PDB file of C-alpha atoms and ligand atoms in Angstrom:
ATOM      1  CA  MET A   1    -116.915-167.159-173.142  1.00 98.00           C
ATOM      2  CA  ARG A   2    -115.053-169.499-174.730  1.00 98.00           C
ATOM      3  CA  ILE A   3    -113.558-170.051-178.251  1.00 98.00           C
ATOM      4  CA  ILE A   4    -113.185-173.276-180.099  1.00 98.00           C
ATOM      5  CA  ARG A   5    -112.259-174.803-183.683  1.00 98.00           C
ATOM      6  CA  TYR A   6    -113.866-177.596-185.009  1.00 98.00           C
ATOM      7  CA  LEU A   7    -114.371-179.289-188.373  1.00 98.00           C
ATOM      8  CA  GLU A   8    -117.408-179.565-190.125  1.00 96.00           C
ATOM      9  CA  ASP A   9    -117.812-180.694-193.837  1.00 96.00           C
ATOM     10  CA  SER A  10    -113.991-180.465-193.823  1.00 95.00           C
ATOM     11  CA  GLN A  11    -114.333-176.737-193.123  1.00 97.00           C
ATOM     12  CA  GLU A  12    -112.313-175.597-190.146  1.00 98.00           C
ATOM     13  CA  ILE A  13    -114.849-173.239-187.969  1.00 98.00           C
ATOM     14  CA  VAL A  14    -113.971-170.738-185.240  1.00 98.00           C
ATOM     15  CA  ALA A  15    -116.648-170.511-182.831  1.00 98.00           C
ATOM     16  CA  ALA A  16    -117.615-168.575-179.755  1.00 98.00           C
ATOM     17  CA  VAL A  17    -119.353-170.639-176.947  1.00 98.00           C
ATOM     18  CA  THR A  18    -121.560-168.940-174.352  1.00 97.00           C
ATOM     19  CA  ASP A  19    -121.973-170.143-170.820  1.00 95.00           C
ATOM     20  CA  ASP A  20    -125.046-171.474-171.723  1.00 93.00           C
ATOM     21  CA  HIS A  21    -123.568-173.870-174.231  1.00 94.00           C
ATOM     22  CA  ILE A  22    -124.822-171.907-177.249  1.00 97.00           C
ATOM     23  CA  VAL A  23    -122.221-172.319-180.078  1.00 98.00           C
ATOM     24  CA  TYR A  24    -121.707-169.248-182.729  1.00 98.00           C
ATOM     25  CA  PRO A  25    -119.614-169.729-185.490  1.00 98.00           C
ATOM     26  CA  LEU A  26    -117.417-166.669-186.109  1.00 98.00           C
ATOM     27  CA  PRO A  27    -116.399-164.861-189.668  1.00 97.00           C
ATOM     28  CA  PHE A  28    -112.629-165.384-188.662  1.00 97.00           C
ATOM     29  CA  ARG A  29    -109.994-168.011-189.080  1.00 95.00           C
ATOM     30  CA  ASP A  30    -108.782-167.828-185.502  1.00 95.00           C
ATOM     31  CA  LEU A  31    -109.035-166.201-182.212  1.00 98.00           C
ATOM     32  CA  MET A  32    -106.227-163.745-182.828  1.00 98.00           C
ATOM     33  CA  GLU A  33    -107.831-162.242-185.996  1.00 98.00           C
ATOM     34  CA  VAL A  34    -110.884-161.395-183.609  1.00 98.00           C
ATOM     35  CA  VAL A  35    -108.565-159.867-180.928  1.00 98.00           C
ATOM     36  CA  ARG A  36    -106.738-157.709-183.606  1.00 98.00           C
ATOM     37  CA  GLU A  37    -110.256-156.620-185.047  1.00 98.00           C
ATOM     38  CA  ALA A  38    -111.589-155.965-181.532  1.00 98.00           C
ATOM     39  CA  LYS A  39    -108.428-153.878-180.759  1.00 97.00           C
ATOM     40  CA  HIS A  40    -108.662-151.751-184.098  1.00 98.00           C
ATOM     41  CA  ARG A  41    -112.511-150.799-182.938  1.00 98.00           C
ATOM     42  CA  GLN A  42    -111.070-150.087-179.278  1.00 98.00           C
ATOM     43  CA  ILE A  43    -113.330-152.578-177.622  1.00 98.00           C
ATOM     44  CA  SER A  44    -112.757-155.636-175.789  1.00 98.00           C
ATOM     45  CA  THR A  45    -112.879-159.162-177.446  1.00 98.00           C
ATOM     46  CA  VAL A  46    -115.880-160.263-175.425  1.00 98.00           C
ATOM     47  CA  SER A  47    -117.611-156.931-176.495  1.00 98.00           C
ATOM     48  CA  TYR A  48    -116.683-157.378-179.969  1.00 98.00           C
ATOM     49  CA  ILE A  49    -117.972-160.922-180.172  1.00 98.00           C
ATOM     50  CA  GLN A  50    -121.116-159.939-178.552  1.00 98.00           C
ATOM     51  CA  THR A  51    -121.562-157.822-181.607  1.00 98.00           C
ATOM     52  CA  LEU A  52    -121.024-160.263-183.846  1.00 97.00           C
ATOM     53  CA  ILE A  53    -123.438-163.128-182.439  1.00 97.00           C
ATOM     54  CA  SER A  54    -126.332-160.583-181.363  1.00 96.00           C
ATOM     55  CA  GLY A  55    -129.515-161.514-183.189  1.00 95.00           C
ATOM     56  CA  LYS A  56    -128.010-164.606-184.446  1.00 96.00           C
ATOM     57  CA  GLN A  57    -129.701-168.253-183.919  1.00 93.00           C
ATOM     58  CA  GLY A  58    -126.390-170.415-182.524  1.00 96.00           C
ATOM     59  CA  ILE A  59    -126.458-173.984-182.181  1.00 95.00           C
ATOM     60  CA  HIS A  60    -127.087-175.538-178.942  1.00 94.00           C
ATOM     61  CA  LYS A  61    -124.659-178.295-178.357  1.00 92.00           C
ATOM     62  CA  GLU A  62    -121.967-179.410-175.855  1.00 93.00           C
ATOM     63  CA  ILE A  63    -118.727-179.007-177.418  1.00 96.00           C
ATOM     64  CA  GLY A  64    -117.964-182.646-176.961  1.00 94.00           C
ATOM     65  CA  GLU A  65    -120.467-183.503-179.619  1.00 96.00           C
ATOM     66  CA  LEU A  66    -118.130-181.554-182.331  1.00 98.00           C
ATOM     67  CA  ASN A  67    -115.351-182.643-184.112  1.00 98.00           C
ATOM     68  CA  LEU A  68    -112.923-180.362-182.194  1.00 98.00           C
ATOM     69  CA  LEU A  69    -109.519-179.350-183.178  1.00 98.00           C
ATOM     70  CA  ALA A  70    -106.970-177.602-180.992  1.00 98.00           C
ATOM     71  CA  PRO A  71    -108.591-174.119-180.201  1.00 98.00           C
ATOM     72  CA  ILE A  72    -105.748-172.023-181.793  1.00 98.00           C
ATOM     73  CA  VAL A  73    -102.849-173.286-184.357  1.00 97.00           C
ATOM     74  CA  ALA A  74    -100.298-171.809-181.799  1.00 97.00           C
ATOM     75  CA  PRO A  75     -96.954-171.179-183.455  1.00 98.00           C
ATOM     76  CA  GLU A  76     -95.110-172.259-180.828  1.00 98.00           C
ATOM     77  CA  VAL A  77     -95.673-173.778-177.403  1.00 98.00           C
ATOM     78  CA  TRP A  78     -93.652-172.356-174.581  1.00 98.00           C
ATOM     79  CA  ALA A  79     -93.422-174.037-171.130  1.00 98.00           C
ATOM     80  CA  SER A  80     -92.529-173.281-167.586  1.00 98.00           C
ATOM     81  CA  GLY A  81     -90.835-175.707-165.146  1.00 98.00           C
ATOM     82  CA  VAL A  82     -90.876-176.157-161.446  1.00 98.00           C
ATOM     83  CA  THR A  83     -93.257-173.482-160.751  1.00 98.00           C
ATOM     84  CA  TYR A  84     -95.076-175.860-158.174  1.00 98.00           C
ATOM     85  CA  GLU A  85     -93.682-177.366-154.976  1.00 97.00           C
ATOM     86  CA  LYS A  86     -94.987-180.633-156.438  1.00 97.00           C
ATOM     87  CA  SER A  87     -92.975-180.475-159.711  1.00 96.00           C
ATOM     88  CA  ARG A  88     -89.875-179.832-157.579  1.00 95.00           C
ATOM     89  CA  GLU A  89     -90.304-183.035-155.143  1.00 95.00           C
ATOM     90  CA  ALA A  90     -91.038-184.954-158.400  1.00 95.00           C
ATOM     91  CA  ARG A  91     -87.881-184.000-160.262  1.00 95.00           C
ATOM     92  CA  ASN A  92     -85.851-184.304-157.131  1.00 95.00           C
ATOM     93  CA  TYR A  93     -87.084-187.705-156.827  1.00 94.00           C
ATOM     94  CA  GLU A  94     -86.232-188.673-160.485  1.00 93.00           C
ATOM     95  CA  THR A  95     -82.929-187.006-160.860  1.00 90.00           C
ATOM     96  CA  VAL A  96     -79.624-188.730-160.482  1.00 83.00           C
ATOM     97  CA  GLU A  97     -78.031-185.441-159.369  1.00 77.00           C
ATOM     98  CA  LYS A  98     -79.528-185.484-155.924  1.00 78.00           C
ATOM     99  CA  ALA A  99     -76.904-185.815-153.283  1.00 73.00           C
ATOM    100  CA  ALA A 100     -77.853-186.076-149.651  1.00 69.00           C
ATOM    101  CA  GLY A 101     -78.553-182.806-148.328  1.00 73.00           C
ATOM    102  CA  GLN A 102     -77.369-181.053-151.554  1.00 86.00           C
ATOM    103  CA  GLU A 103     -79.474-178.445-153.424  1.00 92.00           C
ATOM    104  CA  THR A 104     -80.321-179.552-156.941  1.00 94.00           C
ATOM    105  CA  CYS A 105     -80.888-177.502-159.893  1.00 95.00           C
ATOM    106  CA  TYR A 106     -84.682-177.810-159.533  1.00 96.00           C
ATOM    107  CA  ASP A 107     -84.160-176.616-155.710  1.00 95.00           C
ATOM    108  CA  ARG A 108     -82.647-173.461-157.246  1.00 96.00           C
ATOM    109  CA  VAL A 109     -84.906-172.849-160.167  1.00 97.00           C
ATOM    110  CA  TYR A 110     -87.687-173.027-157.897  1.00 97.00           C
ATOM    111  CA  ASN A 111     -86.365-170.186-155.704  1.00 97.00           C
ATOM    112  CA  ALA A 112     -84.503-168.217-158.367  1.00 98.00           C
ATOM    113  CA  GLU A 113     -85.588-164.891-159.666  1.00 98.00           C
ATOM    114  CA  ARG A 114     -85.404-166.176-163.264  1.00 98.00           C
ATOM    115  CA  PRO A 115     -87.827-168.965-163.898  1.00 98.00           C
ATOM    116  CA  GLU A 116     -87.112-172.179-166.191  1.00 98.00           C
ATOM    117  CA  LEU A 117     -88.838-171.785-169.443  1.00 98.00           C
ATOM    118  CA  PHE A 118     -88.306-174.074-172.385  1.00 98.00           C
ATOM    119  CA  LEU A 119     -89.545-174.342-176.120  1.00 98.00           C
ATOM    120  CA  LYS A 120     -92.298-177.268-175.631  1.00 98.00           C
ATOM    121  CA  SER A 121     -93.579-177.680-178.966  1.00 98.00           C
ATOM    122  CA  THR A 122     -94.431-176.241-182.309  1.00 98.00           C
ATOM    123  CA  ALA A 123     -97.435-175.989-184.469  1.00 97.00           C
ATOM    124  CA  ALA A 124     -96.690-179.400-186.326  1.00 96.00           C
ATOM    125  CA  ARG A 125     -96.031-181.248-183.123  1.00 96.00           C
ATOM    126  CA  THR A 126     -99.040-179.922-180.998  1.00 98.00           C
ATOM    127  CA  ILE A 127    -102.363-181.883-181.216  1.00 98.00           C
ATOM    128  CA  GLY A 128    -105.862-180.896-180.065  1.00 98.00           C
ATOM    129  CA  PRO A 129    -108.738-182.765-178.347  1.00 98.00           C
ATOM    130  CA  ASN A 130    -109.153-186.733-178.951  1.00 98.00           C
ATOM    131  CA  ALA A 131    -105.935-186.918-180.986  1.00 98.00           C
ATOM    132  CA  PRO A 132    -103.579-189.248-179.969  1.00 98.00           C
ATOM    133  CA  VAL A 133    -100.445-188.241-177.656  1.00 98.00           C
ATOM    134  CA  TYR A 134     -97.807-190.633-178.778  1.00 98.00           C
ATOM    135  CA  LEU A 135     -95.250-192.335-176.356  1.00 98.00           C
ATOM    136  CA  ARG A 136     -91.638-192.205-177.031  1.00 97.00           C
ATOM    137  CA  SER A 137     -89.794-195.542-178.136  1.00 97.00           C
ATOM    138  CA  ASP A 138     -86.729-194.846-175.822  1.00 97.00           C
ATOM    139  CA  SER A 139     -88.475-194.234-172.313  1.00 98.00           C
ATOM    140  CA  ASN A 140     -90.094-196.591-169.866  1.00 97.00           C
ATOM    141  CA  TRP A 141     -91.216-193.889-167.457  1.00 98.00           C
ATOM    142  CA  GLN A 142     -93.703-191.539-169.385  1.00 98.00           C
ATOM    143  CA  ILE A 143     -96.339-189.172-167.784  1.00 98.00           C
ATOM    144  CA  PRO A 144     -98.754-186.690-168.808  1.00 98.00           C
ATOM    145  CA  GLU A 145     -98.242-183.082-167.150  1.00 98.00           C
ATOM    146  CA  PRO A 146    -101.745-181.339-166.904  1.00 98.00           C
ATOM    147  CA  GLU A 147    -101.033-177.406-166.979  1.00 98.00           C
ATOM    148  CA  LEU A 148    -102.924-174.372-167.376  1.00 98.00           C
ATOM    149  CA  GLY A 149    -101.935-172.925-170.569  1.00 99.00           C
ATOM    150  CA  LEU A 150    -101.788-168.814-171.289  1.00 99.00           C
ATOM    151  CA  VAL A 151    -102.664-167.823-174.795  1.00 98.00           C
ATOM    152  CA  ILE A 152    -100.969-164.527-175.506  1.00 98.00           C
ATOM    153  CA  THR A 153    -100.351-161.696-178.150  1.00 98.00           C
ATOM    154  CA  ARG A 154     -97.003-161.088-179.716  1.00 98.00           C
ATOM    155  CA  GLU A 155     -96.752-158.196-177.102  1.00 98.00           C
ATOM    156  CA  GLY A 156     -97.297-160.634-174.275  1.00 98.00           C
ATOM    157  CA  GLU A 157    -101.038-159.625-173.502  1.00 98.00           C
ATOM    158  CA  ILE A 158    -102.676-162.837-171.881  1.00 98.00           C
ATOM    159  CA  VAL A 159    -106.050-163.122-173.974  1.00 98.00           C
ATOM    160  CA  GLY A 160    -107.223-166.672-172.633  1.00 98.00           C
ATOM    161  CA  TYR A 161    -106.409-169.693-171.019  1.00 98.00           C
ATOM    162  CA  THR A 162    -106.393-173.402-172.312  1.00 98.00           C
ATOM    163  CA  ILE A 163    -105.263-176.640-170.872  1.00 99.00           C
ATOM    164  CA  GLY A 164    -102.021-178.265-172.105  1.00 98.00           C
ATOM    165  CA  ASN A 165    -100.639-181.582-171.609  1.00 99.00           C
ATOM    166  CA  ASP A 166     -96.777-181.376-171.198  1.00 98.00           C
ATOM    167  CA  MET A 167     -96.038-185.231-172.094  1.00 98.00           C
ATOM    168  CA  SER A 168     -92.777-186.095-170.521  1.00 98.00           C
ATOM    169  CA  CYS A 169     -90.182-188.723-169.635  1.00 98.00           C
ATOM    170  CA  ARG A 170     -89.261-188.840-166.307  1.00 97.00           C
ATOM    171  CA  ASP A 171     -86.202-191.276-166.829  1.00 97.00           C
ATOM    172  CA  ILE A 172     -84.705-189.170-169.760  1.00 97.00           C
ATOM    173  CA  GLU A 173     -84.722-186.096-167.805  1.00 97.00           C
ATOM    174  CA  GLY A 174     -83.827-187.759-164.528  1.00 95.00           C
ATOM    175  CA  GLU A 175     -80.645-189.587-166.290  1.00 95.00           C
ATOM    176  CA  ASN A 176     -79.401-186.106-167.050  1.00 95.00           C
ATOM    177  CA  PRO A 177     -81.205-182.418-167.063  1.00 96.00           C
ATOM    178  CA  LEU A 178     -79.331-181.677-170.221  1.00 97.00           C
ATOM    179  CA  TYR A 179     -81.425-184.272-171.832  1.00 98.00           C
ATOM    180  CA  LEU A 180     -84.642-181.887-171.243  1.00 98.00           C
ATOM    181  CA  PRO A 181     -85.245-181.259-174.979  1.00 98.00           C
ATOM    182  CA  GLN A 182     -85.633-185.150-175.634  1.00 98.00           C
ATOM    183  CA  ALA A 183     -87.632-185.619-172.331  1.00 98.00           C
ATOM    184  CA  LYS A 184     -90.117-183.247-173.639  1.00 98.00           C
ATOM    185  CA  ILE A 185     -90.428-182.622-177.532  1.00 98.00           C
ATOM    186  CA  TRP A 186     -91.339-185.502-179.761  1.00 97.00           C
ATOM    187  CA  LYS A 187     -94.152-186.006-182.564  1.00 97.00           C
ATOM    188  CA  HIS A 188     -97.428-185.273-180.830  1.00 97.00           C
ATOM    189  CA  SER A 189     -95.936-184.778-177.237  1.00 98.00           C
ATOM    190  CA  CYS A 190     -98.112-181.880-176.627  1.00 98.00           C
ATOM    191  CA  ALA A 191    -101.963-181.487-176.618  1.00 98.00           C
ATOM    192  CA  ILE A 192    -103.878-178.379-176.001  1.00 98.00           C
ATOM    193  CA  GLY A 193    -107.422-177.575-175.643  1.00 98.00           C
ATOM    194  CA  PRO A 194    -110.663-178.172-175.966  1.00 98.00           C
ATOM    195  CA  ALA A 195    -111.269-174.813-175.756  1.00 98.00           C
ATOM    196  CA  ILE A 196    -109.781-170.954-175.056  1.00 98.00           C
ATOM    197  CA  ARG A 197    -111.587-169.379-172.229  1.00 98.00           C
ATOM    198  CA  LEU A 198    -111.237-165.509-172.937  1.00 98.00           C
ATOM    199  CA  ALA A 199    -109.094-163.697-170.189  1.00 98.00           C
ATOM    200  CA  GLU A 200    -111.812-161.066-169.569  1.00 98.00           C
ATOM    201  CA  THR A 201    -114.417-163.742-168.490  1.00 98.00           C
ATOM    202  CA  VAL A 202    -112.305-165.447-165.873  1.00 98.00           C
ATOM    203  CA  GLU A 203    -112.568-164.135-162.159  1.00 97.00           C
ATOM    204  CA  ASP A 204    -109.567-165.329-160.574  1.00 98.00           C
ATOM    205  CA  PRO A 205    -107.160-167.328-162.813  1.00 98.00           C
ATOM    206  CA  TYR A 206    -105.171-167.904-159.559  1.00 98.00           C
ATOM    207  CA  ASN A 207    -108.224-170.185-158.378  1.00 98.00           C
ATOM    208  CA  LEU A 208    -108.653-172.591-161.359  1.00 98.00           C
ATOM    209  CA  GLN A 209    -108.743-176.152-160.235  1.00 98.00           C
ATOM    210  CA  ILE A 210    -106.935-178.843-162.500  1.00 98.00           C
ATOM    211  CA  ILE A 211    -107.970-182.568-162.250  1.00 98.00           C
ATOM    212  CA  CYS A 212    -106.166-185.161-164.322  1.00 98.00           C
ATOM    213  CA  ARG A 213    -107.783-188.754-164.892  1.00 98.00           C
ATOM    214  CA  ILE A 214    -106.157-191.678-166.511  1.00 98.00           C
ATOM    215  CA  TYR A 215    -108.096-194.821-167.796  1.00 98.00           C
ATOM    216  CA  ARG A 216    -106.419-198.180-168.473  1.00 98.00           C
ATOM    217  CA  ASN A 217    -109.118-200.580-170.023  1.00 97.00           C
ATOM    218  CA  ASP A 218    -111.917-198.009-169.249  1.00 95.00           C
ATOM    219  CA  GLN A 219    -110.980-198.135-165.595  1.00 98.00           C
ATOM    220  CA  LEU A 220    -109.885-195.312-163.655  1.00 98.00           C
ATOM    221  CA  VAL A 221    -106.245-195.613-162.642  1.00 98.00           C
ATOM    222  CA  VAL A 222    -105.231-192.326-161.629  1.00 98.00           C
ATOM    223  CA  GLU A 223    -107.059-189.105-160.437  1.00 98.00           C
ATOM    224  CA  GLU A 224    -105.451-186.320-159.174  1.00 98.00           C
ATOM    225  CA  SER A 225    -106.073-182.606-158.819  1.00 98.00           C
ATOM    226  CA  ALA A 226    -104.349-179.451-157.891  1.00 98.00           C
ATOM    227  CA  ASN A 227    -105.355-175.575-157.960  1.00 98.00           C
ATOM    228  CA  THR A 228    -103.618-172.675-159.562  1.00 98.00           C
ATOM    229  CA  ARG A 229    -103.446-170.805-156.354  1.00 98.00           C
ATOM    230  CA  GLN A 230    -100.609-173.338-155.585  1.00 98.00           C
ATOM    231  CA  LEU A 231     -98.464-171.632-158.134  1.00 98.00           C
ATOM    232  CA  ARG A 232     -95.177-169.838-156.831  1.00 98.00           C
ATOM    233  CA  ARG A 233     -95.092-167.133-159.590  1.00 98.00           C
ATOM    234  CA  ARG A 234     -97.475-164.749-161.468  1.00 98.00           C
ATOM    235  CA  TYR A 235     -98.534-165.409-164.999  1.00 98.00           C
ATOM    236  CA  ASP A 236     -97.235-161.791-166.068  1.00 98.00           C
ATOM    237  CA  GLU A 237     -93.814-162.749-164.568  1.00 98.00           C
ATOM    238  CA  LEU A 238     -93.359-165.877-166.626  1.00 98.00           C
ATOM    239  CA  VAL A 239     -94.683-163.949-169.798  1.00 98.00           C
ATOM    240  CA  SER A 240     -92.318-161.408-169.332  1.00 98.00           C
ATOM    241  CA  PHE A 241     -89.233-163.443-169.084  1.00 98.00           C
ATOM    242  CA  LEU A 242     -90.680-164.994-172.012  1.00 98.00           C
ATOM    243  CA  LEU A 243     -90.518-161.854-173.877  1.00 98.00           C
ATOM    244  CA  ARG A 244     -87.030-160.532-172.821  1.00 98.00           C
ATOM    245  CA  ASP A 245     -84.945-160.031-175.952  1.00 98.00           C
ATOM    246  CA  ASN A 246     -87.623-162.487-177.663  1.00 98.00           C
ATOM    247  CA  GLU A 247     -89.868-162.401-180.370  1.00 97.00           C
ATOM    248  CA  VAL A 248     -93.266-164.368-179.812  1.00 98.00           C
ATOM    249  CA  PHE A 249     -96.199-164.583-182.256  1.00 98.00           C
ATOM    250  CA  ASP A 250     -99.553-164.021-181.965  1.00 98.00           C
ATOM    251  CA  GLY A 251    -101.488-167.097-180.662  1.00 98.00           C
ATOM    252  CA  THR A 252     -98.235-168.517-178.388  1.00 98.00           C
ATOM    253  CA  VAL A 253     -99.314-170.660-175.736  1.00 98.00           C
ATOM    254  CA  LEU A 254     -97.286-170.521-172.638  1.00 99.00           C
ATOM    255  CA  LEU A 255     -97.913-173.422-170.250  1.00 99.00           C
ATOM    256  CA  THR A 256     -97.067-172.577-166.952  1.00 98.00           C
ATOM    257  CA  GLY A 257     -96.033-175.838-165.041  1.00 98.00           C
ATOM    258  CA  THR A 258     -97.142-178.767-163.304  1.00 98.00           C
ATOM    259  CA  SER A 259     -98.577-179.571-159.911  1.00 97.00           C
ATOM    260  CA  ILE A 260    -100.097-182.745-160.728  1.00 98.00           C
ATOM    261  CA  VAL A 261     -97.501-185.768-161.042  1.00 98.00           C
ATOM    262  CA  PRO A 262     -99.120-189.513-160.937  1.00 98.00           C
ATOM    263  CA  PRO A 263     -97.607-191.911-158.448  1.00 97.00           C
ATOM    264  CA  ASN A 264     -93.890-192.547-158.936  1.00 97.00           C
ATOM    265  CA  GLN A 265     -94.312-196.173-160.254  1.00 97.00           C
ATOM    266  CA  PHE A 266     -96.856-195.009-162.713  1.00 98.00           C
ATOM    267  CA  THR A 267     -95.859-195.184-166.541  1.00 98.00           C
ATOM    268  CA  LEU A 268     -98.296-194.420-169.522  1.00 98.00           C
ATOM    269  CA  GLU A 269     -99.369-197.403-171.754  1.00 98.00           C
ATOM    270  CA  ASP A 270    -100.550-197.525-175.339  1.00 98.00           C
ATOM    271  CA  GLY A 271    -104.284-197.720-174.919  1.00 98.00           C
ATOM    272  CA  ASP A 272    -104.395-195.279-172.107  1.00 98.00           C
ATOM    273  CA  ARG A 273    -106.830-192.391-172.171  1.00 98.00           C
ATOM    274  CA  ILE A 274    -105.912-189.191-170.383  1.00 98.00           C
ATOM    275  CA  GLU A 275    -108.411-186.549-169.527  1.00 98.00           C
ATOM    276  CA  ILE A 276    -107.514-183.079-168.006  1.00 98.00           C
ATOM    277  CA  GLU A 277    -110.098-180.984-166.733  1.00 98.00           C
ATOM    278  CA  VAL A 278    -110.299-177.494-165.880  1.00 98.00           C
ATOM    279  CA  PRO A 279    -113.786-176.321-164.885  1.00 98.00           C
ATOM    280  CA  GLY A 280    -114.869-173.276-167.066  1.00 97.00           C
ATOM    281  CA  ILE A 281    -112.613-174.366-169.958  1.00 98.00           C
ATOM    282  CA  GLY A 282    -113.554-177.921-170.425  1.00 98.00           C
ATOM    283  CA  VAL A 283    -112.016-181.612-170.411  1.00 98.00           C
ATOM    284  CA  LEU A 284    -109.149-182.328-172.783  1.00 98.00           C
ATOM    285  CA  SER A 285    -109.235-185.801-173.654  1.00 98.00           C
ATOM    286  CA  ASN A 286    -106.589-187.917-175.475  1.00 98.00           C
ATOM    287  CA  PRO A 287    -105.695-191.440-176.226  1.00 98.00           C
ATOM    288  CA  VAL A 288    -102.439-192.545-175.734  1.00 98.00           C
ATOM    289  CA  LYS A 289    -100.239-194.308-178.795  1.00 98.00           C
ATOM    290  CA  SER A 290     -97.253-196.333-178.709  1.00 94.00           C
ATOM    291  CA  PRO A 291     -94.700-196.006-181.523  1.00 81.00           C
ATOM    292  CA  VAL A 292     -95.468-199.427-182.741  1.00 68.00           C
ATOM    293  CA  LYS A 293     -99.096-198.735-183.533  1.00 59.00           C
ATOM    294  CA  GLN A 294     -98.138-195.192-185.048  1.00 56.00           C
ATOM    295  CA  THR A 295     -95.931-196.828-187.553  1.00 54.00           C
ATOM    296  CA  ILE A 296     -98.685-199.164-188.243  1.00 51.00           C
ATOM    297  CA  ALA A 297    -101.198-196.385-188.537  1.00 51.00           C
ATOM    298  CA  ASN A 298     -99.141-194.356-190.534  1.00 49.00           C
ATOM    299  CA  LYS A 299     -98.553-196.944-193.141  1.00 42.00           C
TER     300      LYS A 299
HETATM  301  O1  DO4 B   1     -87.559-179.266-165.157  1.00 83.81           O
HETATM  302  C1  DO4 B   1     -88.110-179.641-165.897  1.00 83.81           C
HETATM  303  C2  DO4 B   1     -89.422-179.313-166.592  1.00 83.81           C
HETATM  304  C3  DO4 B   1     -90.563-179.308-165.313  1.00 83.81           C
HETATM  305  C4  DO4 B   1     -92.023-178.984-165.706  1.00 83.81           C
HETATM  306  O2  DO4 B   1     -92.150-179.336-167.040  1.00 83.81           O
HETATM  307  C5  DO4 B   1     -92.991-178.870-165.136  1.00 83.81           C
HETATM  308  O3  DO4 B   1     -92.558-178.243-163.715  1.00 83.81           O
HETATM  309  O4  DO4 B   1     -94.218-178.919-165.316  1.00 83.81           O
HETATM  310 MG1   MG B   2     -94.570-179.530-167.307  1.00 83.81          MG
END
């Protein structure tokens, strides 16, 4: 079972979607309200939703036919770094810190007990399906980072899984790792969606396929895939480090790192379209817009 949000007649609707693609609008403003109410009734979220939708008609629709919004207004999106070998290799390729035979900060963090965690985005900077991700005007080497996202409660319980795009500037981070916040955070630099699959309905979250496709002029120019079984850490471990002496809020999303990096010569361009698919969750599709186009569009 998945949870989506969509816009209909200017109304934001939260809905449950069954595996046979029936959409059931729910009388709640967001998933976290449903989770809290289920807890209060001491039943699982899925059981509670089943009681809500039982006997209801539902709408037979592919979610792509709806005007989808981000599946949750995440107060914060955090991200994990260098949790896959592929990410370590890419970071070592781009960094000026790499001296022959010497360990980099990326090698060290990949092997360390403490993971790399960073604040990726806030609600205002995060977009949902089909909205444009923006490029930075001061970078010439930009890529999407397709990642599995954990949707957590303020206690750190993983209630669902979504897809995230941790847009990144390889040249800015490569010049100096201390530039990480600028390489990672700007307006529309994070997309999540299209749905949240409830954790109870995921058989094995360490066996999810992630596929990334990038289209330029409607031609497929990048297609790569990975599997969460390649992750070096456990999800609970990432969440527990995030919660250490920290306050997180209901509906926080924690991205778990990327194992897909486009070829080193690739950089995103205005007009590209990024698709990130996780079977069972859906396809997160976003067009790419340059700063020049954003300025014109905002006028
Ligand atoms: O160290 C930089 C960030 C790495 C990252 O975002 C990732 O591995 O996904
Ligand atoms: Mg990342």
